[in-house]
Amino acid sequence: MIQISDTAQEHFAKLLSQQAEGTCIRVFVVNPGTAQAECGVSYCPAEAIEPDDIRIEYKGFSALVDKDSEKFLVEAEIDFVSDQMGSQLTLKAPNAKLRKVDSDAPLFERVNYFLQAEVNPQLAGHGGECSLMEITDDGYAILQFGGGCNGCSQVDFTLKEGIEKQLLEAMGDELKGVKDMTEHQRGEHSYY
């Protein structure tokens, strides 16, 4: 579930050696499955361990994950990097905001997950977003654009050269293409 690099494991083992016996590391997600999801790592003293916590054993310490955070920490990575600027602990949890769907999930769920996890973070840099409205019987994903994408002069390029190419590469045997149902209206919200 969580990959902790060797340097991060050494860092945690060193920190925990200075804590009370039985103290673990807790990895968690606050507001999991939402746009406000945030991941964290904290000390967990022995008296705060819950019976349904998931315990992951590492060399010299244990990491705990609560049941509610488990599915949102799939493919999470923790690393500890040192350079001339100092040291930093990094936590990447690509599924914290949206639970990863299984490869055999319905096509709508897989396309929606792909849009939320891969496409929308890119569009967010321009204040935009897209939503999957439906998948037609003839295999087209129908999208609705919002925010800065609504009225953007580059939306056709984004749709065909970005989103459609990525989706067909990932699910081309099940999809024929992508269509936009947005009635684009330029305004102050539009990204140019």
Short mmCIF file of C-alpha atoms in Angstrom, two decimals:
data_model
loop_
_atom_site.label_atom_id
_atom_site.label_comp_id
_atom_site.label_asym_id
_atom_site.label_seq_id
_atom_site.Cartn_x
_atom_site.Cartn_y
_atom_site.Cartn_z
CA MET A 1 0.00 0.00 0.00
CA ILE A 2 2.63 2.58 1.03
CA GLN A 3 6.17 2.60 -0.33
CA ILE A 4 8.63 4.12 2.13
CA SER A 5 12.10 4.71 0.70
CA ASP A 6 15.16 3.39 2.51
CA THR A 7 16.23 6.93 3.47
CA ALA A 8 12.75 7.68 4.87
CA GLN A 9 12.80 4.39 6.82
CA GLU A 10 16.15 5.33 8.34
CA HIS A 11 14.79 8.79 9.19
CA PHE A 12 11.68 7.35 10.89
CA ALA A 13 13.69 4.74 12.81
CA LYS A 14 16.02 7.47 14.11
CA LEU A 15 13.11 9.74 15.15
CA LEU A 16 11.24 6.89 16.84
CA SER A 17 14.34 5.81 18.79
CA GLN A 18 13.91 9.08 20.72
CA GLN A 19 10.21 8.45 21.50
CA ALA A 20 8.48 6.33 24.13
CA GLU A 21 8.56 2.56 23.63
CA GLY A 22 5.80 1.32 21.31
CA THR A 23 5.42 4.62 19.42
CA CYS A 24 4.70 4.15 15.71
CA ILE A 25 4.35 6.35 12.65
CA ARG A 26 0.77 7.06 11.56
CA VAL A 27 0.09 7.84 7.88
CA PHE A 28 -3.34 9.36 7.29
CA VAL A 29 -5.59 11.32 4.95
CA VAL A 30 -7.77 14.17 6.21
CA ASN A 31 -10.94 14.70 4.10
CA PRO A 32 -10.19 11.64 1.94
CA GLY A 33 -11.89 11.45 -1.43
CA THR A 34 -12.45 15.21 -1.67
CA ALA A 35 -10.66 18.09 -3.37
CA GLN A 36 -9.55 19.20 0.12
CA ALA A 37 -7.80 15.91 0.90
CA GLU A 38 -4.48 16.29 2.68
CA CYS A 39 -2.03 13.58 3.69
CA GLY A 40 0.08 13.54 6.78
CA VAL A 41 2.51 11.59 8.92
CA SER A 42 2.60 11.81 12.69
CA TYR A 43 3.77 9.99 15.79
CA CYS A 44 1.28 7.51 17.22
CA PRO A 45 1.90 6.57 20.87
CA ALA A 46 1.01 3.02 21.90
CA GLU A 47 -2.13 4.15 23.75
CA ALA A 48 -3.53 5.78 20.54
CA ILE A 49 -3.35 2.62 18.42
CA GLU A 50 -6.84 1.54 17.34
CA PRO A 51 -7.83 -2.16 17.07
CA ASP A 52 -8.70 -1.83 13.36
CA ASP A 53 -5.51 0.05 12.40
CA ILE A 54 -3.52 -1.57 9.61
CA ARG A 55 0.05 -2.18 10.78
CA ILE A 56 2.86 -2.24 8.22
CA GLU A 57 6.20 -3.46 9.55
CA TYR A 58 9.45 -1.87 8.44
CA LYS A 59 13.00 -2.33 9.71
CA GLY A 60 13.07 -0.70 13.13
CA PHE A 61 9.50 0.66 13.24
CA SER A 62 5.86 0.14 12.36
CA ALA A 63 3.60 2.40 10.30
CA LEU A 64 -0.13 2.52 11.01
CA VAL A 65 -2.98 3.39 8.67
CA ASP A 66 -6.57 3.81 9.80
CA LYS A 67 -9.26 1.89 7.91
CA ASP A 68 -10.81 5.10 6.49
CA SER A 69 -7.50 6.17 4.90
CA GLU A 70 -6.49 2.76 3.54
CA LYS A 71 -8.06 2.90 0.07
CA PHE A 72 -6.88 6.49 -0.43
CA LEU A 73 -3.25 5.58 0.32
CA VAL A 74 -2.95 2.96 -2.42
CA GLU A 75 0.28 3.70 -4.36
CA ALA A 76 1.39 6.30 -1.78
CA GLU A 77 5.11 7.00 -1.52
CA ILE A 78 7.14 8.55 1.29
CA ASP A 79 10.69 9.71 0.68
CA PHE A 80 13.34 11.62 2.64
CA VAL A 81 15.69 13.71 0.53
CA SER A 82 18.76 15.64 1.64
CA ASP A 83 20.59 18.19 -0.49
CA GLN A 84 22.52 21.44 -0.06
CA MET A 85 19.26 23.19 0.89
CA GLY A 86 18.56 20.79 3.76
CA SER A 87 16.37 17.75 4.28
CA GLN A 88 12.75 17.19 3.35
CA LEU A 89 10.20 14.46 3.90
CA THR A 90 7.84 14.08 0.94
CA LEU A 91 4.54 12.22 0.82
CA LYS A 92 2.84 11.56 -2.51
CA ALA A 93 -0.61 9.98 -2.46
CA PRO A 94 -2.11 10.09 -5.96
CA ASN A 95 -5.36 8.50 -4.80
CA ALA A 96 -6.02 10.70 -1.75
CA LYS A 97 -8.57 12.89 -3.47
CA LEU A 98 -10.22 10.13 -5.46
CA ARG A 99 -10.19 6.43 -4.64
CA LYS A 100 -8.53 4.40 -7.37
CA VAL A 101 -10.94 2.23 -9.31
CA ASP A 102 -10.24 -1.37 -10.24
CA SER A 103 -9.21 -2.21 -13.80
CA ASP A 104 -12.41 -4.25 -14.20
CA ALA A 105 -14.69 -1.41 -13.00
CA PRO A 106 -17.33 -0.15 -15.45
CA LEU A 107 -15.92 2.02 -18.26
CA PHE A 108 -17.68 5.16 -16.97
CA GLU A 109 -15.95 4.82 -13.57
CA ARG A 110 -12.52 4.23 -15.14
CA VAL A 111 -12.84 7.19 -17.53
CA ASN A 112 -14.12 9.42 -14.73
CA TYR A 113 -11.21 8.38 -12.49
CA PHE A 114 -8.75 9.10 -15.30
CA LEU A 115 -10.21 12.58 -15.83
CA GLN A 116 -10.19 13.42 -12.12
CA ALA A 117 -6.74 11.96 -11.38
CA GLU A 118 -4.81 12.78 -14.57
CA VAL A 119 -6.57 15.48 -16.59
CA ASN A 120 -8.14 17.85 -14.06
CA PRO A 121 -4.90 18.47 -12.14
CA GLN A 122 -3.40 19.70 -15.45
CA LEU A 123 -6.44 21.84 -16.28
CA ALA A 124 -6.49 23.29 -12.75
CA GLY A 125 -3.33 25.24 -13.55
CA HIS A 126 -5.50 27.32 -15.90
CA GLY A 127 -8.49 27.43 -13.56
CA GLY A 128 -10.34 24.80 -15.59
CA GLU A 129 -11.90 21.41 -15.15
CA CYS A 130 -13.82 18.82 -17.11
CA SER A 131 -16.49 16.32 -16.10
CA LEU A 132 -17.62 13.12 -17.75
CA MET A 133 -21.32 13.40 -18.54
CA GLU A 134 -21.88 10.09 -20.33
CA ILE A 135 -20.40 7.45 -22.57
CA THR A 136 -22.52 6.99 -25.68
CA ASP A 137 -23.57 3.62 -27.06
CA ASP A 138 -21.22 4.17 -30.00
CA GLY A 139 -18.20 4.64 -27.66
CA TYR A 140 -17.70 8.39 -27.24
CA ALA A 141 -16.97 10.02 -23.90
CA ILE A 142 -19.04 13.20 -23.62
CA LEU A 143 -17.32 15.90 -21.55
CA GLN A 144 -18.47 19.16 -19.98
CA PHE A 145 -15.83 21.85 -19.45
CA GLY A 146 -15.99 24.45 -16.72
CA GLY A 147 -13.99 27.23 -15.10
CA GLY A 148 -11.24 28.67 -17.28
CA CYS A 149 -11.86 26.02 -19.96
CA ASN A 150 -15.31 27.43 -20.71
CA GLY A 151 -14.70 29.79 -23.61
CA CYS A 152 -10.97 29.09 -23.82
CA SER A 153 -9.56 29.49 -27.32
CA GLN A 154 -7.49 26.31 -26.88
CA VAL A 155 -10.29 23.99 -25.74
CA ASP A 156 -10.46 22.09 -29.06
CA PHE A 157 -6.72 21.47 -28.95
CA THR A 158 -6.93 20.38 -25.31
CA LEU A 159 -9.83 18.06 -26.12
CA LYS A 160 -8.36 16.34 -29.20
CA GLU A 161 -4.60 16.55 -28.71
CA GLY A 162 -4.57 16.17 -24.95
CA ILE A 163 -7.53 14.43 -23.37
CA GLU A 164 -8.60 12.27 -26.31
CA LYS A 165 -5.07 11.05 -27.06
CA GLN A 166 -4.49 10.15 -23.40
CA LEU A 167 -7.83 8.36 -23.05
CA LEU A 168 -7.45 6.42 -26.32
CA GLU A 169 -3.95 5.38 -25.29
CA ALA A 170 -5.28 4.11 -21.96
CA MET A 171 -8.66 2.70 -23.10
CA GLY A 172 -8.63 2.77 -26.91
CA ASP A 173 -10.06 -0.70 -27.25
CA GLU A 174 -13.22 0.51 -25.46
CA LEU A 175 -13.50 4.16 -26.61
CA LYS A 176 -13.71 5.72 -30.06
CA GLY A 177 -13.14 9.30 -29.00
CA VAL A 178 -14.14 12.30 -26.93
CA LYS A 179 -16.76 14.98 -27.63
CA ASP A 180 -17.44 18.31 -25.93
CA MET A 181 -20.99 19.23 -24.94
CA THR A 182 -20.08 22.60 -23.43
CA GLU A 183 -21.72 25.70 -24.84
CA HIS A 184 -18.56 27.78 -24.67
CA GLN A 185 -19.09 31.40 -23.77
CA ARG A 186 -16.14 33.74 -23.49
CA GLY A 187 -15.90 35.80 -20.37
CA GLU A 188 -13.54 37.00 -17.68
CA HIS A 189 -13.36 33.40 -16.41
CA SER A 190 -11.90 32.12 -19.73
CA TYR A 191 -8.23 31.23 -20.00
CA TYR A 192 -6.51 32.74 -23.05
#
